[in-house]
Amino acid sequence: MADIIYLDHAATTPADPRVVEAMLPYFTEQFGNPSSKLYRLGAESRDAVEAARESVAALLNAKSDEIYFTSGGTESDNWAIIGSAFANEKKGNHIITSAIEHHAVLESCHFLEKRGFEVTYLPVDEYGMIDLDDVKRAITDKTILVTIMHANNEVGTLEPIAEIGEITRERGIHFHTDTVQTVGRIPVDVAELKCDSLAISAHKFYGPKGVGAMFLRKGARALPYMQGGGQEKGKRAGTHNVPGIVGLGKAAELALEELAATSARLLPLRDKLTDGILERIPDVKLNGHPTLRLPNNLNVSISGIEGESIIMLMDMNNVCASTGSACSSDSLDPSHVLLAMGLSHELAHGSVRFTLGKCNTEDHIDHVLHTFPCVVERLRAMSPLYAMQQGKVSV
Ligand SMILES: *Cc1c(COP(=O)(O)O)cnc(C)c1O
């Protein structure tokens, strides 16, 4: 693995060694069930779970009794959306979301649509940005839930979450935000964002896979959909994933300490990569907002060639990047995010996403700036589409 340059941190991140170290005892010596609180072994596990809850709450400026552990971002989104919709169904049946949400949100909305709820999918502009006036106009007296992501996982655009929170709070509408891409990368403060629930995932910020959390503001409602033991105050049944939760807690603690320094280091590297690519490769389009975007995200469309071929050739050069979104890259449909931003199918197919993380160095960026233009040139030389666009062949 030593030589691999990993630039796909929006898909997942390696667990920080300090996270793994914190988790290890909870697989073996400290194996007690946190629900077995009458003896010390169980009580110690419970203490570890509660300490992790404090760490997650501190990262989000939330109270620890507003944090519920789940199996990850997907479960937290499902629970917040489906749970709050059913908890509020007597008030109305209308939900507002956007066209560029993660599938965990979009599919939860589709699920509700099949069960009598009505969903408005707000459009975005060419930068992937939601218009606040569209949010205001979409609200009716039947609206019970607004769910808009904090940062888009493909193009990195940051949505006006605090402003949307202002609008929903005034009208008493539950506001959920998918913060899976922002927690641990940029400051996320539930008081500032004025959200009623949010979703986080440990593996997106140097924690383990298969564990996450939902923040649910005190007073906000979401029906539990796991039936079983009374874990998580009866809201999320199932024996706690103690090692995973401890890992999430450690990742949250590290993020709180190191996030500002990490993003300050990555931002100039990302900018160097952006400028270098735009300088060295002709006919490239930068996707996403030029400034209001995640500090570690770069997304470009390369005309005339396919993102899939670029990723495969980059892999042969030991660089991991992605095209479209990782979850749907086994389908050949172009990204719903890029299409919603108004890109042609051709440009959407030619998208490449680089997402930087803690382990990246300036050498990595230099390597990519050396190999990426060569890969593009090689593929374009074989592309009849690109030749045609260049006017080198006639149709
Ligand atoms: C990764 C991701 C998810 C899903 O989180 P998992 O923990 O992998 O289930 C949800 N939303 C966004 C924006 C993501 O990037």
CSV table of C-alpha atoms and ligand atoms in Angstrom, one decimal:
chain,number,residue,atom,x,y,z
A,1,MET,CA,0.0,0.0,0.0
A,2,ALA,CA,3.0,2.3,0.6
A,3,ASP,CA,3.0,3.7,-2.9
A,4,ILE,CA,-0.7,4.3,-3.3
A,5,ILE,CA,-1.8,8.0,-3.4
A,6,TYR,CA,-5.2,8.1,-1.9
A,7,LEU,CA,-7.4,11.0,-3.1
A,8,ASP,CA,-10.8,9.7,-2.4
A,9,HIS,CA,-11.5,10.8,1.2
A,10,ALA,CA,-15.1,11.6,0.4
A,11,ALA,CA,-15.7,7.9,-0.2
A,12,THR,CA,-14.0,6.8,3.0
A,13,THR,CA,-10.9,7.5,5.1
A,14,PRO,CA,-8.4,5.2,6.8
A,15,ALA,CA,-8.9,4.9,10.5
A,16,ASP,CA,-6.4,7.0,12.4
A,17,PRO,CA,-4.0,4.6,14.3
A,18,ARG,CA,-4.9,6.4,17.6
A,19,VAL,CA,-8.6,5.5,16.9
A,20,VAL,CA,-7.7,1.8,16.3
A,21,GLU,CA,-5.6,1.8,19.5
A,22,ALA,CA,-8.6,3.2,21.5
A,23,MET,CA,-10.9,0.6,20.1
A,24,LEU,CA,-8.8,-2.5,20.6
A,25,PRO,CA,-9.4,-3.2,24.3
A,26,TYR,CA,-13.2,-3.2,23.7
A,27,PHE,CA,-12.9,-6.3,21.4
A,28,THR,CA,-11.2,-8.4,24.1
A,29,GLU,CA,-10.7,-7.6,27.8
A,30,GLN,CA,-13.4,-4.8,27.9
A,31,PHE,CA,-16.0,-6.9,26.1
A,32,GLY,CA,-18.9,-6.2,28.6
A,33,ASN,CA,-22.4,-5.4,27.4
A,34,PRO,CA,-23.1,-1.7,28.3
A,35,SER,CA,-26.6,-2.8,29.2
A,36,SER,CA,-25.2,-5.2,31.9
A,37,LYS,CA,-24.6,-2.3,34.3
A,38,LEU,CA,-24.9,-4.3,37.6
A,39,TYR,CA,-21.3,-5.6,37.3
A,40,ARG,CA,-18.2,-3.6,36.6
A,41,LEU,CA,-17.3,-5.1,33.3
A,42,GLY,CA,-20.7,-3.9,31.9
A,43,ALA,CA,-20.6,-0.6,33.7
A,44,GLU,CA,-17.1,0.1,32.2
A,45,SER,CA,-18.4,-0.5,28.7
A,46,ARG,CA,-21.3,1.8,29.4
A,47,ASP,CA,-18.9,4.5,30.7
A,48,ALA,CA,-16.9,4.2,27.5
A,49,VAL,CA,-20.1,4.6,25.4
A,50,GLU,CA,-21.1,7.6,27.4
A,51,ALA,CA,-17.6,9.2,27.1
A,52,ALA,CA,-17.8,8.8,23.3
A,53,ARG,CA,-21.2,10.4,23.4
A,54,GLU,CA,-19.7,13.4,25.2
A,55,SER,CA,-16.9,13.6,22.6
A,56,VAL,CA,-19.4,13.6,19.7
A,57,ALA,CA,-21.6,16.2,21.4
A,58,ALA,CA,-18.6,18.4,22.0
A,59,LEU,CA,-17.6,18.3,18.3
A,60,LEU,CA,-21.1,19.4,17.3
A,61,ASN,CA,-21.8,21.8,20.2
A,62,ALA,CA,-24.7,19.6,21.1
A,63,LYS,CA,-25.8,18.2,24.5
A,64,SER,CA,-24.8,14.5,25.0
A,65,ASP,CA,-28.4,13.4,25.5
A,66,GLU,CA,-29.1,14.6,22.0
A,67,ILE,CA,-26.7,12.1,20.4
A,68,TYR,CA,-27.9,8.6,19.4
A,69,PHE,CA,-25.5,6.0,18.1
A,70,THR,CA,-26.3,4.2,14.8
A,71,SER,CA,-24.7,2.0,12.2
A,72,GLY,CA,-23.6,5.1,10.1
A,73,GLY,CA,-24.6,7.9,7.9
A,74,THR,CA,-27.2,5.9,5.9
A,75,GLU,CA,-29.1,4.8,9.0
A,76,SER,CA,-29.0,8.2,10.6
A,77,ASP,CA,-30.5,9.8,7.4
A,78,ASN,CA,-33.1,7.1,7.2
A,79,TRP,CA,-34.1,7.4,10.8
A,80,ALA,CA,-34.2,11.2,10.9
A,81,ILE,CA,-36.2,11.5,7.6
A,82,ILE,CA,-38.6,8.5,7.9
A,83,GLY,CA,-38.9,8.8,11.7
A,84,SER,CA,-39.6,12.5,11.7
A,85,ALA,CA,-42.1,12.2,8.8
A,86,PHE,CA,-44.1,9.5,10.6
A,87,ALA,CA,-43.8,11.3,14.0
A,88,ASN,CA,-45.3,14.4,12.4
A,89,GLU,CA,-47.8,12.9,9.9
A,90,LYS,CA,-50.8,14.3,11.8
A,91,LYS,CA,-49.5,17.8,11.0
A,92,GLY,CA,-49.1,17.3,7.3
A,93,ASN,CA,-47.5,15.1,4.6
A,94,HIS,CA,-45.2,17.5,2.6
A,95,ILE,CA,-41.4,17.1,2.6
A,96,ILE,CA,-38.9,19.4,0.9
A,97,THR,CA,-35.4,18.2,-0.2
A,98,SER,CA,-33.0,18.9,-3.0
A,99,ALA,CA,-32.2,17.2,-6.3
A,100,ILE,CA,-28.5,16.7,-5.3
A,101,GLU,CA,-28.9,14.8,-2.0
A,102,HIS,CA,-27.0,11.6,-1.2
A,103,HIS,CA,-29.0,8.4,-2.0
A,104,ALA,CA,-29.5,7.8,1.7
A,105,VAL,CA,-31.7,10.9,1.7
A,106,LEU,CA,-33.2,10.6,-1.8
A,107,GLU,CA,-34.3,6.9,-1.3
A,108,SER,CA,-35.7,7.7,2.1
A,109,CYS,CA,-37.8,10.3,0.4
A,110,HIS,CA,-38.8,7.9,-2.4
A,111,PHE,CA,-39.9,5.4,0.3
A,112,LEU,CA,-42.1,8.0,1.9
A,113,GLU,CA,-43.6,9.1,-1.5
A,114,LYS,CA,-44.8,5.5,-2.0
A,115,ARG,CA,-46.6,5.8,1.4
A,116,GLY,CA,-48.6,8.9,0.9
A,117,PHE,CA,-46.1,11.7,1.5
A,118,GLU,CA,-45.5,14.4,-1.1
A,119,VAL,CA,-41.9,15.4,-1.8
A,120,THR,CA,-40.6,18.6,-3.5
A,121,TYR,CA,-37.1,18.2,-5.0
A,122,LEU,CA,-35.6,21.7,-5.1
A,123,PRO,CA,-33.4,22.5,-8.1
A,124,VAL,CA,-29.9,23.9,-7.7
A,125,ASP,CA,-27.9,26.5,-9.8
A,126,GLU,CA,-24.9,25.8,-12.0
A,127,TYR,CA,-22.7,25.6,-8.9
A,128,GLY,CA,-25.0,23.2,-7.1
A,129,MET,CA,-26.3,25.9,-4.8
A,130,ILE,CA,-29.9,26.0,-3.4
A,131,ASP,CA,-31.8,29.2,-3.6
A,132,LEU,CA,-33.4,30.3,-0.3
A,133,ASP,CA,-36.3,31.8,-2.1
A,134,ASP,CA,-37.0,28.4,-3.6
A,135,VAL,CA,-37.1,27.0,-0.1
A,136,LYS,CA,-39.5,29.7,1.1
A,137,ARG,CA,-41.8,29.3,-1.9
A,138,ALA,CA,-41.9,25.5,-1.5
A,139,ILE,CA,-43.2,25.6,2.1
A,140,THR,CA,-47.0,25.0,2.5
A,141,ASP,CA,-49.1,24.6,5.6
A,142,LYS,CA,-48.6,20.8,5.1
A,143,THR,CA,-44.8,20.9,5.2
A,144,ILE,CA,-43.5,18.8,8.1
A,145,LEU,CA,-39.8,18.2,7.1
A,146,VAL,CA,-37.1,20.0,5.2
A,147,THR,CA,-33.9,17.9,4.5
A,148,ILE,CA,-30.9,19.6,2.8
A,149,MET,CA,-27.3,18.4,2.9
A,150,HIS,CA,-24.6,20.6,4.5
A,151,ALA,CA,-22.0,19.9,1.8
A,152,ASN,CA,-22.4,17.9,-1.4
A,153,ASN,CA,-20.3,14.7,-1.5
A,154,GLU,CA,-19.6,15.0,-5.2
A,155,VAL,CA,-18.9,18.6,-5.9
A,156,GLY,CA,-18.2,19.9,-2.4
A,157,THR,CA,-20.6,22.9,-2.6
A,158,LEU,CA,-21.7,24.2,0.9
A,159,GLU,CA,-25.4,24.9,1.2
A,160,PRO,CA,-26.9,27.8,3.2
A,161,ILE,CA,-27.9,25.6,6.1
A,162,ALA,CA,-28.0,28.2,8.8
A,163,GLU,CA,-30.3,30.4,6.7
A,164,ILE,CA,-32.6,27.4,5.9
A,165,GLY,CA,-32.6,26.6,9.6
A,166,GLU,CA,-33.8,30.2,10.3
A,167,ILE,CA,-36.7,29.7,7.9
A,168,THR,CA,-37.8,26.3,9.2
A,169,ARG,CA,-37.5,27.2,12.8
A,170,GLU,CA,-39.7,30.3,12.4
A,171,ARG,CA,-42.4,28.0,10.9
A,172,GLY,CA,-41.9,25.0,13.4
A,173,ILE,CA,-40.8,22.6,10.6
A,174,HIS,CA,-38.4,19.8,11.4
A,175,PHE,CA,-35.1,20.5,9.6
A,176,HIS,CA,-32.7,17.6,9.0
A,177,THR,CA,-29.2,18.1,7.4
A,178,ASP,CA,-26.9,15.4,6.1
A,179,THR,CA,-23.5,16.5,7.6
A,180,VAL,CA,-21.6,13.4,6.7
A,181,GLN,CA,-19.2,15.3,4.5
A,182,THR,CA,-18.7,18.2,6.8
A,183,VAL,CA,-18.4,16.8,10.3
A,184,GLY,CA,-14.7,16.4,11.1
A,185,ARG,CA,-13.7,18.5,8.0
A,186,ILE,CA,-15.1,22.0,8.8
A,187,PRO,CA,-16.8,23.3,12.0
A,188,VAL,CA,-20.3,22.0,12.5
A,189,ASP,CA,-22.3,23.7,15.2
A,190,VAL,CA,-25.9,22.6,15.7
A,191,ALA,CA,-26.8,25.9,17.4
A,192,GLU,CA,-25.5,27.9,14.5
A,193,LEU,CA,-27.1,25.6,11.8
A,194,LYS,CA,-30.4,25.7,13.6
A,195,CYS,CA,-31.1,22.1,12.6
A,196,ASP,CA,-33.3,19.6,14.5
A,197,SER,CA,-31.4,16.6,13.4
A,198,LEU,CA,-28.2,15.7,11.6
A,199,ALA,CA,-26.4,12.6,10.4
A,200,ILE,CA,-22.7,11.7,10.9
A,201,SER,CA,-20.5,8.8,9.9
A,202,ALA,CA,-17.3,7.8,11.6
A,203,HIS,CA,-15.5,6.4,8.5
A,204,LYS,CA,-15.7,9.7,6.7
A,205,PHE,CA,-13.4,11.3,9.3
A,206,TYR,CA,-10.8,8.7,10.2
A,207,GLY,CA,-13.0,6.5,12.3
A,208,PRO,CA,-14.2,2.9,11.7
A,209,LYS,CA,-16.8,1.9,9.1
A,210,GLY,CA,-20.3,0.8,10.2
A,211,VAL,CA,-20.8,3.3,13.0
A,212,GLY,CA,-22.3,6.8,13.1
A,213,ALA,CA,-24.6,9.0,15.1
A,214,MET,CA,-27.7,11.1,14.8
A,215,PHE,CA,-28.2,14.3,16.6
A,216,LEU,CA,-31.8,14.8,17.5
A,217,ARG,CA,-32.6,18.1,19.2
A,218,LYS,CA,-34.4,17.9,22.5
A,219,GLY,CA,-38.1,18.3,21.7
A,220,ALA,CA,-37.8,17.2,18.1
A,221,ARG,CA,-39.4,13.9,17.3
A,222,ALA,CA,-38.4,10.9,15.2
A,223,LEU,CA,-40.2,7.5,15.6
A,224,PRO,CA,-37.8,4.7,16.4
A,225,TYR,CA,-37.8,2.1,13.7
A,226,MET,CA,-35.7,-0.6,15.4
A,227,GLN,CA,-37.8,-2.6,17.8
A,228,GLY,CA,-36.0,-4.6,20.5
A,229,GLY,CA,-34.2,-3.8,23.8
A,230,GLY,CA,-34.4,-0.3,25.3
A,231,GLN,CA,-31.0,0.9,24.2
A,232,GLU,CA,-30.4,4.6,23.4
A,233,LYS,CA,-33.3,5.6,25.7
A,234,GLY,CA,-35.6,3.3,23.8
A,235,LYS,CA,-35.0,5.1,20.5
A,236,ARG,CA,-32.5,2.7,18.9
A,237,ALA,CA,-32.7,-0.9,19.9
A,238,GLY,CA,-29.7,-3.3,19.5
A,239,THR,CA,-26.6,-4.0,21.6
A,240,HIS,CA,-24.2,-1.2,21.3
A,241,ASN,CA,-21.3,-1.5,18.9
A,242,VAL,CA,-18.9,-0.6,21.7
A,243,PRO,CA,-15.6,-0.8,19.8
A,244,GLY,CA,-17.1,1.2,16.9
A,245,ILE,CA,-18.6,3.8,19.2
A,246,VAL,CA,-15.3,4.2,21.1
A,247,GLY,CA,-13.6,4.7,17.7
A,248,LEU,CA,-16.2,7.3,16.7
A,249,GLY,CA,-15.7,9.1,20.0
A,250,LYS,CA,-11.9,9.1,19.5
A,251,ALA,CA,-12.3,10.3,15.9
A,252,ALA,CA,-14.5,13.1,17.2
A,253,GLU,CA,-12.0,14.1,19.9
A,254,LEU,CA,-9.1,14.2,17.3
A,255,ALA,CA,-11.2,16.1,14.8
A,256,LEU,CA,-12.0,18.8,17.5
A,257,GLU,CA,-8.3,19.2,18.2
A,258,GLU,CA,-6.9,18.9,14.7
A,259,LEU,CA,-9.6,19.9,12.2
A,260,ALA,CA,-8.5,23.6,11.8
A,261,ALA,CA,-4.9,22.7,11.3
A,262,THR,CA,-5.7,19.9,8.8
A,263,SER,CA,-7.9,22.0,6.6
A,264,ALA,CA,-5.5,24.9,6.7
A,265,ARG,CA,-2.8,22.5,5.4
A,266,LEU,CA,-5.0,20.8,2.8
A,267,LEU,CA,-6.6,24.0,1.3
A,268,PRO,CA,-3.4,25.2,-0.4
A,269,LEU,CA,-2.7,21.7,-1.7
A,270,ARG,CA,-6.2,21.4,-3.1
A,271,ASP,CA,-5.8,24.9,-4.7
A,272,LYS,CA,-2.4,23.9,-6.2
A,273,LEU,CA,-4.1,20.8,-7.7
A,274,THR,CA,-6.9,22.8,-9.1
A,275,ASP,CA,-4.7,25.5,-10.6
A,276,GLY,CA,-2.3,22.9,-12.0
A,277,ILE,CA,-5.0,20.9,-13.7
A,278,LEU,CA,-6.7,24.0,-15.2
A,279,GLU,CA,-3.3,25.2,-16.5
A,280,ARG,CA,-2.0,21.9,-17.9
A,281,ILE,CA,-5.2,20.4,-19.4
A,282,PRO,CA,-7.3,22.2,-22.1
A,283,ASP,CA,-11.1,21.9,-22.1
A,284,VAL,CA,-11.6,21.3,-18.4
A,285,LYS,CA,-14.6,22.5,-16.4
A,286,LEU,CA,-14.4,23.0,-12.7
A,287,ASN,CA,-17.6,21.6,-11.1
A,288,GLY,CA,-19.1,23.0,-7.9
A,289,HIS,CA,-18.9,26.4,-6.3
A,290,PRO,CA,-15.6,28.2,-6.9
A,291,THR,CA,-15.3,29.4,-3.2
A,292,LEU,CA,-18.2,28.1,-1.1
A,293,ARG,CA,-17.0,24.5,-1.1
A,294,LEU,CA,-15.3,21.9,1.1
A,295,PRO,CA,-11.6,22.7,1.5
A,296,ASN,CA,-10.5,19.2,0.4
A,297,ASN,CA,-12.7,18.7,-2.7
A,298,LEU,CA,-11.9,19.2,-6.3
A,299,ASN,CA,-14.3,18.0,-9.1
A,300,VAL,CA,-13.6,18.6,-12.8
A,301,SER,CA,-15.2,17.5,-16.0
A,302,ILE,CA,-12.8,16.5,-18.8
A,303,SER,CA,-14.6,16.8,-22.2
A,304,GLY,CA,-14.4,14.0,-24.8
A,305,ILE,CA,-13.5,11.1,-22.5
A,306,GLU,CA,-15.1,8.9,-19.8
A,307,GLY,CA,-14.5,9.3,-16.1
A,308,GLU,CA,-14.4,5.5,-15.7
A,309,SER,CA,-11.4,5.2,-18.1
A,310,ILE,CA,-9.6,8.1,-16.4
A,311,ILE,CA,-10.0,6.4,-12.9
A,312,MET,CA,-8.8,3.1,-14.2
A,313,LEU,CA,-5.7,4.6,-15.8
A,314,MET,CA,-5.0,6.7,-12.7
A,315,ASP,CA,-5.2,3.5,-10.7
A,316,MET,CA,-2.5,2.0,-12.9
A,317,ASN,CA,-0.5,5.1,-11.9
A,318,ASN,CA,-1.2,4.3,-8.2
A,319,VAL,CA,-3.7,7.2,-7.7
A,320,CYS,CA,-7.2,6.6,-6.2
A,321,ALA,CA,-9.8,9.1,-7.3
A,322,SER,CA,-13.4,8.7,-8.3
A,323,THR,CA,-16.0,9.6,-10.8
A,324,GLY,CA,-19.7,10.3,-10.1
A,325,SER,CA,-20.3,9.0,-6.6
A,326,ALA,CA,-18.6,5.9,-5.3
A,327,CYS,CA,-21.9,4.3,-4.3
A,328,SER,CA,-23.3,4.4,-7.8
A,329,SER,CA,-20.1,3.9,-9.8
A,330,ASP,CA,-21.2,0.3,-10.7
A,331,SER,CA,-24.1,1.9,-12.6
A,332,LEU,CA,-23.4,3.7,-15.8
A,333,ASP,CA,-25.9,6.5,-15.3
A,334,PRO,CA,-24.3,9.9,-15.0
A,335,SER,CA,-24.3,11.6,-11.7
A,336,HIS,CA,-27.7,13.0,-10.7
A,337,VAL,CA,-25.8,15.9,-9.0
A,338,LEU,CA,-24.0,17.0,-12.1
A,339,LEU,CA,-27.1,16.7,-14.3
A,340,ALA,CA,-29.1,18.8,-11.7
A,341,MET,CA,-26.4,21.4,-12.1
A,342,GLY,CA,-27.1,21.5,-15.8
A,343,LEU,CA,-24.1,19.7,-17.1
A,344,SER,CA,-24.6,17.8,-20.4
A,345,HIS,CA,-24.5,14.0,-20.2
A,346,GLU,CA,-21.2,14.1,-21.9
A,347,LEU,CA,-19.5,16.4,-19.4
A,348,ALA,CA,-21.2,14.5,-16.5
A,349,HIS,CA,-19.7,11.3,-17.8
A,350,GLY,CA,-16.3,12.9,-17.9
A,351,SER,CA,-16.2,14.0,-14.2
A,352,VAL,CA,-13.3,13.2,-11.9
A,353,ARG,CA,-13.3,13.9,-8.1
A,354,PHE,CA,-10.2,14.3,-6.0
A,355,THR,CA,-10.8,14.6,-2.3
A,356,LEU,CA,-7.8,15.2,-0.1
A,357,GLY,CA,-7.2,14.0,3.5
A,358,LYS,CA,-4.7,14.0,6.4
A,359,CYS,CA,-2.2,11.6,4.8
A,360,ASN,CA,-1.8,13.7,1.6
A,361,THR,CA,1.4,15.7,1.0
A,362,GLU,CA,2.7,18.1,-1.6
A,363,ASP,CA,4.6,15.2,-3.2
A,364,HIS,CA,1.2,13.5,-3.9
A,365,ILE,CA,-0.1,16.6,-5.6
A,366,ASP,CA,3.0,16.9,-7.7
A,367,HIS,CA,2.7,13.3,-8.7
A,368,VAL,CA,-0.9,13.8,-9.8
A,369,LEU,CA,-0.1,17.0,-11.7
A,370,HIS,CA,2.5,14.9,-13.6
A,371,THR,CA,0.4,11.8,-14.3
A,372,PHE,CA,-3.2,13.2,-14.7
A,373,PRO,CA,-2.4,15.3,-17.8
A,374,CYS,CA,-0.7,12.4,-19.5
A,375,VAL,CA,-3.6,10.1,-18.8
A,376,VAL,CA,-6.0,12.6,-20.2
A,377,GLU,CA,-3.9,13.2,-23.3
A,378,ARG,CA,-3.6,9.5,-23.9
A,379,LEU,CA,-7.4,8.9,-23.6
A,380,ARG,CA,-8.2,11.9,-25.7
A,381,ALA,CA,-5.9,10.7,-28.5
A,382,MET,CA,-8.0,7.6,-28.7
A,383,SER,CA,-11.4,9.4,-28.4
A,384,PRO,CA,-13.3,10.0,-31.7
A,385,LEU,CA,-15.6,12.3,-29.6
A,386,TYR,CA,-12.8,14.6,-28.6
A,387,ALA,CA,-11.4,14.7,-32.1
A,388,MET,CA,-14.8,15.7,-33.4
A,389,GLN,CA,-15.2,18.4,-30.7
A,390,GLN,CA,-11.8,19.7,-31.8
A,391,GLY,CA,-13.0,19.9,-35.4
A,392,LYS,CA,-10.4,17.4,-36.5
A,393,VAL,CA,-12.8,15.1,-38.1
A,394,SER,CA,-16.1,15.9,-39.7
A,395,VAL,CA,-19.4,14.2,-38.9
B,1,LIG,C1,-21.0,8.6,2.8
B,1,LIG,C2,-22.2,9.4,2.9
B,1,LIG,C3,-23.4,8.9,3.5
B,1,LIG,C4,-23.5,7.5,4.0
B,1,LIG,O1,-22.8,7.2,5.1
B,1,LIG,P1,-22.4,5.7,5.5
B,1,LIG,O2,-21.9,5.8,6.9
B,1,LIG,O3,-21.4,5.2,4.5
B,1,LIG,O4,-23.7,4.9,5.4
B,1,LIG,C5,-24.5,9.7,3.6
B,1,LIG,N1,-24.4,11.0,3.1
B,1,LIG,C6,-23.3,11.5,2.6
B,1,LIG,C7,-23.3,12.9,2.1
B,1,LIG,C8,-22.2,10.7,2.4
B,1,LIG,O5,-21.1,11.2,1.9
